[in-house]
GROMACS .gro file of N, CA and C in nm:
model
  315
    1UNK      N    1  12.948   9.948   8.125
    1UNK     CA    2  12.900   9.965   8.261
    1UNK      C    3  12.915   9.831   8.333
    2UNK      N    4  12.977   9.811   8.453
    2UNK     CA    5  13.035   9.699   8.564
    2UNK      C    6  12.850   9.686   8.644
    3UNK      N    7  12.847   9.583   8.626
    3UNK     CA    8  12.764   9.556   8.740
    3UNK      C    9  12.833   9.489   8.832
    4UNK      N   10  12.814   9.552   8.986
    4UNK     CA   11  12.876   9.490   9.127
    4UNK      C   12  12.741   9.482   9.208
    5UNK      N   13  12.802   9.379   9.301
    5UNK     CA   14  12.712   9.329   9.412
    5UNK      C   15  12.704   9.471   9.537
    6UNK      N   16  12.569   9.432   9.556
    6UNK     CA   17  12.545   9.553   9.651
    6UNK      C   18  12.637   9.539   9.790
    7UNK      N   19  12.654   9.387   9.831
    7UNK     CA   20  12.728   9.395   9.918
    7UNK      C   21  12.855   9.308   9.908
    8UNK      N   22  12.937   9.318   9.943
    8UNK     CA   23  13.070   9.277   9.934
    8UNK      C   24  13.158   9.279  10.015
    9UNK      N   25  13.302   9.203  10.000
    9UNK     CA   26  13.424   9.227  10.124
    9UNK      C   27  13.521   9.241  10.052
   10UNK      N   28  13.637   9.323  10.123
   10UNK     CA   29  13.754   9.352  10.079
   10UNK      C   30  13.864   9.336  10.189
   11UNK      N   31  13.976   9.291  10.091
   11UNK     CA   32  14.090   9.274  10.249
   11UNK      C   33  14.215   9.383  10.202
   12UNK      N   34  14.235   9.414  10.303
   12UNK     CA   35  14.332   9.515  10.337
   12UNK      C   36  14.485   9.497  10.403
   13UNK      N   37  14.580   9.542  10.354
   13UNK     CA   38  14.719   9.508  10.433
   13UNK      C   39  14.744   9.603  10.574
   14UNK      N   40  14.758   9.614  10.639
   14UNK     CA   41  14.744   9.709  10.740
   14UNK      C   42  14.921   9.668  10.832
   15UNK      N   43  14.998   9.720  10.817
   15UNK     CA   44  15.127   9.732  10.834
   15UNK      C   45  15.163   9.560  10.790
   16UNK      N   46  15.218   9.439  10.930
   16UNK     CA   47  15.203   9.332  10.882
   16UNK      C   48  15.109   9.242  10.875
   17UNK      N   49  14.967   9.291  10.915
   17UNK     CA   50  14.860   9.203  10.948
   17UNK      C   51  14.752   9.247  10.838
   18UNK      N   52  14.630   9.225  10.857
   18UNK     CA   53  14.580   9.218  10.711
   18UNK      C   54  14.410   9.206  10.767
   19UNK      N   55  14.325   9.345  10.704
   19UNK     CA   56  14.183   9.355  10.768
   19UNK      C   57  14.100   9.372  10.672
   20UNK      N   58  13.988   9.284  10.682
   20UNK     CA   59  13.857   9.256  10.591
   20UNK      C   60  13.775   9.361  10.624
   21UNK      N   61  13.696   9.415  10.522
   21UNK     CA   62  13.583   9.448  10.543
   21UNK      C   63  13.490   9.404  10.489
   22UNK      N   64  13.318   9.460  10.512
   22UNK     CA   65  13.198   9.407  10.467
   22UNK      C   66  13.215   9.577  10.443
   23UNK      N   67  13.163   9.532  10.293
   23UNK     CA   68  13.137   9.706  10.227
   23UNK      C   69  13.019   9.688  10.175
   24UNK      N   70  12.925   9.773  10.178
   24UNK     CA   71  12.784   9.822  10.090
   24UNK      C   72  12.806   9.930  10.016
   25UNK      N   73  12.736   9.911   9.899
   25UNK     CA   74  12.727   9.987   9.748
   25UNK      C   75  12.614  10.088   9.810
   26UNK      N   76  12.667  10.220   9.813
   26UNK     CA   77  12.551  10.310   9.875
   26UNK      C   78  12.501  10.417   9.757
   27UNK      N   79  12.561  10.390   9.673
   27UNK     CA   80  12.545  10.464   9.500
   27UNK      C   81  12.672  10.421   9.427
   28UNK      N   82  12.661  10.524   9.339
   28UNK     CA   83  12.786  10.437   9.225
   28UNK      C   84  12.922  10.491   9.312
   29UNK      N   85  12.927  10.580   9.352
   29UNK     CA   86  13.057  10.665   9.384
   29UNK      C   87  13.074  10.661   9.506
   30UNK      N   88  12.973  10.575   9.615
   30UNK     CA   89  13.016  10.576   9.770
   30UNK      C   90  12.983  10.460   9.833
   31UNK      N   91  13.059  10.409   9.897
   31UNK     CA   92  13.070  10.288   9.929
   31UNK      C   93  13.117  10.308  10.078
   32UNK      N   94  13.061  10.214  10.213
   32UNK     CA   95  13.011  10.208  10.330
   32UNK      C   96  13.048  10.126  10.386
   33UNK      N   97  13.141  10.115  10.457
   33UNK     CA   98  13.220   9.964  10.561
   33UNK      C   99  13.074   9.967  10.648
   34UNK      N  100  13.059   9.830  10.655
   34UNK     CA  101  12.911   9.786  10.713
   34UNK      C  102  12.968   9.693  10.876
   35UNK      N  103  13.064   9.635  10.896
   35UNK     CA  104  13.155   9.544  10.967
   35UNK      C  105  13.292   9.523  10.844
   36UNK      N  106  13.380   9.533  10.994
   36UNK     CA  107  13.534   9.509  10.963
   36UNK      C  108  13.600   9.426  11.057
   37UNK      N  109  13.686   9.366  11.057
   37UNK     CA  110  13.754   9.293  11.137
   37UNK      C  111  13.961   9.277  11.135
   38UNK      N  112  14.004   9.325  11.226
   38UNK     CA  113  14.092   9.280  11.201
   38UNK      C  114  14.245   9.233  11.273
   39UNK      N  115  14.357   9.156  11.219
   39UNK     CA  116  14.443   9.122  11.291
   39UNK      C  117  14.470   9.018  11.263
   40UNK      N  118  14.413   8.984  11.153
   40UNK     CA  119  14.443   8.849  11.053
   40UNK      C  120  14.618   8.865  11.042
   41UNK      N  121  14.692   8.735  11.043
   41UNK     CA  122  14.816   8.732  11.022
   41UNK      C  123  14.873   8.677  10.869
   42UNK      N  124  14.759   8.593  10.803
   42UNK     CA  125  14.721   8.587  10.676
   42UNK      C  126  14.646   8.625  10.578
   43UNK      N  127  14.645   8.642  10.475
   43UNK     CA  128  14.550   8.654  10.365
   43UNK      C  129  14.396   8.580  10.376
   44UNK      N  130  14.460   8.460  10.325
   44UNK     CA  131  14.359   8.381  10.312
   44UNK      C  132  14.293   8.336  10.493
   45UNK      N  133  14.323   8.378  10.575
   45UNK     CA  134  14.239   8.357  10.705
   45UNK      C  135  14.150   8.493  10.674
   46UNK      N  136  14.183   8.607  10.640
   46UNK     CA  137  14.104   8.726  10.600
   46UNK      C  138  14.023   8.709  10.555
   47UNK      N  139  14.013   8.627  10.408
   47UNK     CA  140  13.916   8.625  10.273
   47UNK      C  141  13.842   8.515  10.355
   48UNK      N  142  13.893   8.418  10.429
   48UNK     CA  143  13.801   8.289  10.501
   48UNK      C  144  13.695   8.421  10.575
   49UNK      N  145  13.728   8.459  10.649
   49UNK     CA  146  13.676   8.542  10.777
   49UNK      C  147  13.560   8.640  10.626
   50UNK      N  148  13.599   8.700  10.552
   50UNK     CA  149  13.536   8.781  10.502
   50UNK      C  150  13.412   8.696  10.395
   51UNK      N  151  13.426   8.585  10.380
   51UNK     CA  152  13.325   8.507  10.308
   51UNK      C  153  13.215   8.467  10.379
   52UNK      N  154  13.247   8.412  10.518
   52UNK     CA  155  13.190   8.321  10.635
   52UNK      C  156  13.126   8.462  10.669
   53UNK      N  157  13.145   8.599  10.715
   53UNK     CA  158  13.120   8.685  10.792
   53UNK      C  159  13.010   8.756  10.656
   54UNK      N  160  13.074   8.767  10.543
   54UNK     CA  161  12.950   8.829  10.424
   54UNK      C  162  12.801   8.717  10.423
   55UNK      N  163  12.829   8.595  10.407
   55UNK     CA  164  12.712   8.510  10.408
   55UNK      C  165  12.594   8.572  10.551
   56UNK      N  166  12.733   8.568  10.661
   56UNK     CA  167  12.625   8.513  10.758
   56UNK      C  168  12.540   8.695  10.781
   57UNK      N  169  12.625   8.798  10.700
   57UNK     CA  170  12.571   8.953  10.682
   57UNK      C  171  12.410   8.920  10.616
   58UNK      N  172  12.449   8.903  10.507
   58UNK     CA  173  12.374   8.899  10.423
   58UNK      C  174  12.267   8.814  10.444
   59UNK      N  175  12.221   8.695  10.511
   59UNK     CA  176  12.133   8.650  10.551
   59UNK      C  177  12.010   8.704  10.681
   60UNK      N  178  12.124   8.767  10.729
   60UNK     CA  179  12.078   8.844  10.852
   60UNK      C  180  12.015   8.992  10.776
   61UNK      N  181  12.082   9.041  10.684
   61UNK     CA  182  11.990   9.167  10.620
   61UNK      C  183  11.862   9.112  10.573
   62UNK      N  184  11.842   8.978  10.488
   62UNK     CA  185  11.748   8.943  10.454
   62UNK      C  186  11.634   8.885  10.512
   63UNK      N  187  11.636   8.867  10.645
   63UNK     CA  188  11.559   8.834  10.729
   63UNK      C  189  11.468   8.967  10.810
   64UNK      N  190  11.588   9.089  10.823
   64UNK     CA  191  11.562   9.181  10.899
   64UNK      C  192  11.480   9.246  10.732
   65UNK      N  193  11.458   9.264  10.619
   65UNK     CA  194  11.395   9.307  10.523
   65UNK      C  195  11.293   9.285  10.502
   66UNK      N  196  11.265   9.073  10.496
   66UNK     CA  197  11.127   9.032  10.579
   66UNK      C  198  11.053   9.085  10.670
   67UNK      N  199  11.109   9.120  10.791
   67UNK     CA  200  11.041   9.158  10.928
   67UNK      C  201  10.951   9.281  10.879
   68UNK      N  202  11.052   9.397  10.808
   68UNK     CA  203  11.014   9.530  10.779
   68UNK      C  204  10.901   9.490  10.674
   69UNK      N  205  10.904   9.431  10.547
   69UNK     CA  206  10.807   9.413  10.476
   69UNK      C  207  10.676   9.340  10.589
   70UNK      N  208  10.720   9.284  10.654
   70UNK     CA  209  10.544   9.255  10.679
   70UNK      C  210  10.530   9.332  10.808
   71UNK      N  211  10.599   9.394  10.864
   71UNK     CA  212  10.542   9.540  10.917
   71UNK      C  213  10.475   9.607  10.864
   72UNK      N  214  10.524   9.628  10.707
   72UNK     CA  215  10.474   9.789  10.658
   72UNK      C  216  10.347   9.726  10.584
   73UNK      N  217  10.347   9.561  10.561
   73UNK     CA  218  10.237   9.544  10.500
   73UNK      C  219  10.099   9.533  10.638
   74UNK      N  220  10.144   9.484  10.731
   74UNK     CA  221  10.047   9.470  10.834
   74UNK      C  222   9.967   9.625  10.835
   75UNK      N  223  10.115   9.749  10.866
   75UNK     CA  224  10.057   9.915  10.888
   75UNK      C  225   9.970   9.937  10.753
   76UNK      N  226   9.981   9.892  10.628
   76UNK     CA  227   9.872   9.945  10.464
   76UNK      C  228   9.785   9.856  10.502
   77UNK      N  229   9.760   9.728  10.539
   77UNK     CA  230   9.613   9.693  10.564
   77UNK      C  231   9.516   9.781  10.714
   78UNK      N  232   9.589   9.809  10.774
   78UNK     CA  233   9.495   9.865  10.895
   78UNK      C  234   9.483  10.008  10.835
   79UNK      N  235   9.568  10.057  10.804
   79UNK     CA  236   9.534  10.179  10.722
   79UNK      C  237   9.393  10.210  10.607
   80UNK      N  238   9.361  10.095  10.532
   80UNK     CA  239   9.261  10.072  10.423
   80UNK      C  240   9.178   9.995  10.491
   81UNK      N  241   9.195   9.935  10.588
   81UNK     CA  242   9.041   9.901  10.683
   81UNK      C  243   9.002  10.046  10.782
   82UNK      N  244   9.091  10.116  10.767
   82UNK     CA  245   9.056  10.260  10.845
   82UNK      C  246   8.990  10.311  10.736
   83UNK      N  247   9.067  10.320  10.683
   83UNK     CA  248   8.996  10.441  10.494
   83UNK      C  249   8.848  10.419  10.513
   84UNK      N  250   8.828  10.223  10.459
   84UNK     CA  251   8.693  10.169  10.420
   84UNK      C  252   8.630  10.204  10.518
   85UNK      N  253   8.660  10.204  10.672
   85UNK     CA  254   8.561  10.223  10.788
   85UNK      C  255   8.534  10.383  10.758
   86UNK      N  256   8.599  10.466  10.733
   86UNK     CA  257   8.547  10.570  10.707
   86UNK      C  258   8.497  10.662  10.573
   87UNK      N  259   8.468  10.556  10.508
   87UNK     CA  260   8.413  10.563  10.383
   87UNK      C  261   8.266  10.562  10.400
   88UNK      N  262   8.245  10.420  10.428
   88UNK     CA  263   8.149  10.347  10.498
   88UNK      C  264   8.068  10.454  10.594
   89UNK      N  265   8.136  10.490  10.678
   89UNK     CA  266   8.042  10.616  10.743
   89UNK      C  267   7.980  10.726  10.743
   90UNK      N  268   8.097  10.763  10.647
   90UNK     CA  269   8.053  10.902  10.524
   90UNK      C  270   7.928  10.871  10.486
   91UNK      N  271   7.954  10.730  10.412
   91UNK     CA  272   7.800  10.672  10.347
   91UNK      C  273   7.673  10.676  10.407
   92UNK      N  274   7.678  10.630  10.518
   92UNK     CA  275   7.610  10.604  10.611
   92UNK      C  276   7.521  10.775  10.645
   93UNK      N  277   7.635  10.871  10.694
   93UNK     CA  278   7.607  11.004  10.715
   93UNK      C  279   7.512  11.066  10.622
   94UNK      N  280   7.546  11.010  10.520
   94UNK     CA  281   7.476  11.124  10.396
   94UNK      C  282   7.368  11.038  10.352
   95UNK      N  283   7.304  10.922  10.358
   95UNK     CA  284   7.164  10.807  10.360
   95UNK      C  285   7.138  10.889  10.463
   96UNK      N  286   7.144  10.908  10.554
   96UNK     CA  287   7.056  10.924  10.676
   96UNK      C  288   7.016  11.084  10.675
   97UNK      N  289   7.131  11.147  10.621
   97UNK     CA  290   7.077  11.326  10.605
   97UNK      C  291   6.975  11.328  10.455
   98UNK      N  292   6.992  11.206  10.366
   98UNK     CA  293   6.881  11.263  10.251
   98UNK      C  294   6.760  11.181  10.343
   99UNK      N  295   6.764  11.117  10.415
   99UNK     CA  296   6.632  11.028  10.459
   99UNK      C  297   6.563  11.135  10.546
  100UNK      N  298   6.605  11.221  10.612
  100UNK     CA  299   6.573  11.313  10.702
  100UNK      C  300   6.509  11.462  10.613
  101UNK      N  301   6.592  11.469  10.513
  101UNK     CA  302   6.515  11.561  10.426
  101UNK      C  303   6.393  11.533  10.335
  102UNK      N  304   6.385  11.372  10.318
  102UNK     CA  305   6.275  11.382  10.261
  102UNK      C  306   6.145  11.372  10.360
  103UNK      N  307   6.171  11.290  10.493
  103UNK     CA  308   6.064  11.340  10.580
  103UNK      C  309   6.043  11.488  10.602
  104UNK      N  310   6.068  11.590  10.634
  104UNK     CA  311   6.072  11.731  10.638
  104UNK      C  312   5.970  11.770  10.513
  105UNK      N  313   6.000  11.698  10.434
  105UNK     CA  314   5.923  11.741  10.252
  105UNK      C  315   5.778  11.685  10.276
   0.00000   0.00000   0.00000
């Protein structure tokens, strides 16, 4: 079994000019041009373009992954200060209905 990088570039011959892509691993069997570029007249200006352009991908996914993680962590704490606030009240509800029944007694 090959282990590959989730994200990656590939260059392509395209009649005489020559086009990179940024590909993502979307399972084992499908794979996703993410950005492409092309009109390269060389190879190696391609693989330049496709190294410089994967870094600066890939830093930018990892930033935008940050953002989302402390979104979703900000939305589970207000969520469990909601829960506890209404835990808390439940509590509250049912002290005050046995306190009321034992005056009645």
């Amino acid at each position: 079994m090959s282990k590959s990088k989730k994200y990656d570039f590939r260059v392509l011959t395209v009649g005489d000019t020559f086009k990179t892509e940024i590909t993502r691993r979307m399972s084992a069997t499908k794979t996703i041009v993410s950005k492409s570029h092309d009109g390269f007249t060389t190879e190696d200006e391609a693989v330049a373009w496709g190294q410089k352009e994967l870094t600066a991908f890939m830093s930018t996914q990892v930033e935008r992954n940050k953002r989302k993680t402390e979104k979703k962590i900000k939305a589970k704490s207000i969520a469990d200060a909601i829960a506890a606030e209404a835990l808390t009240d439940e509590a509250s509800e049912i002290d005050l209905t046995d306190s009321t029944d034992e005056l009645e007694d």
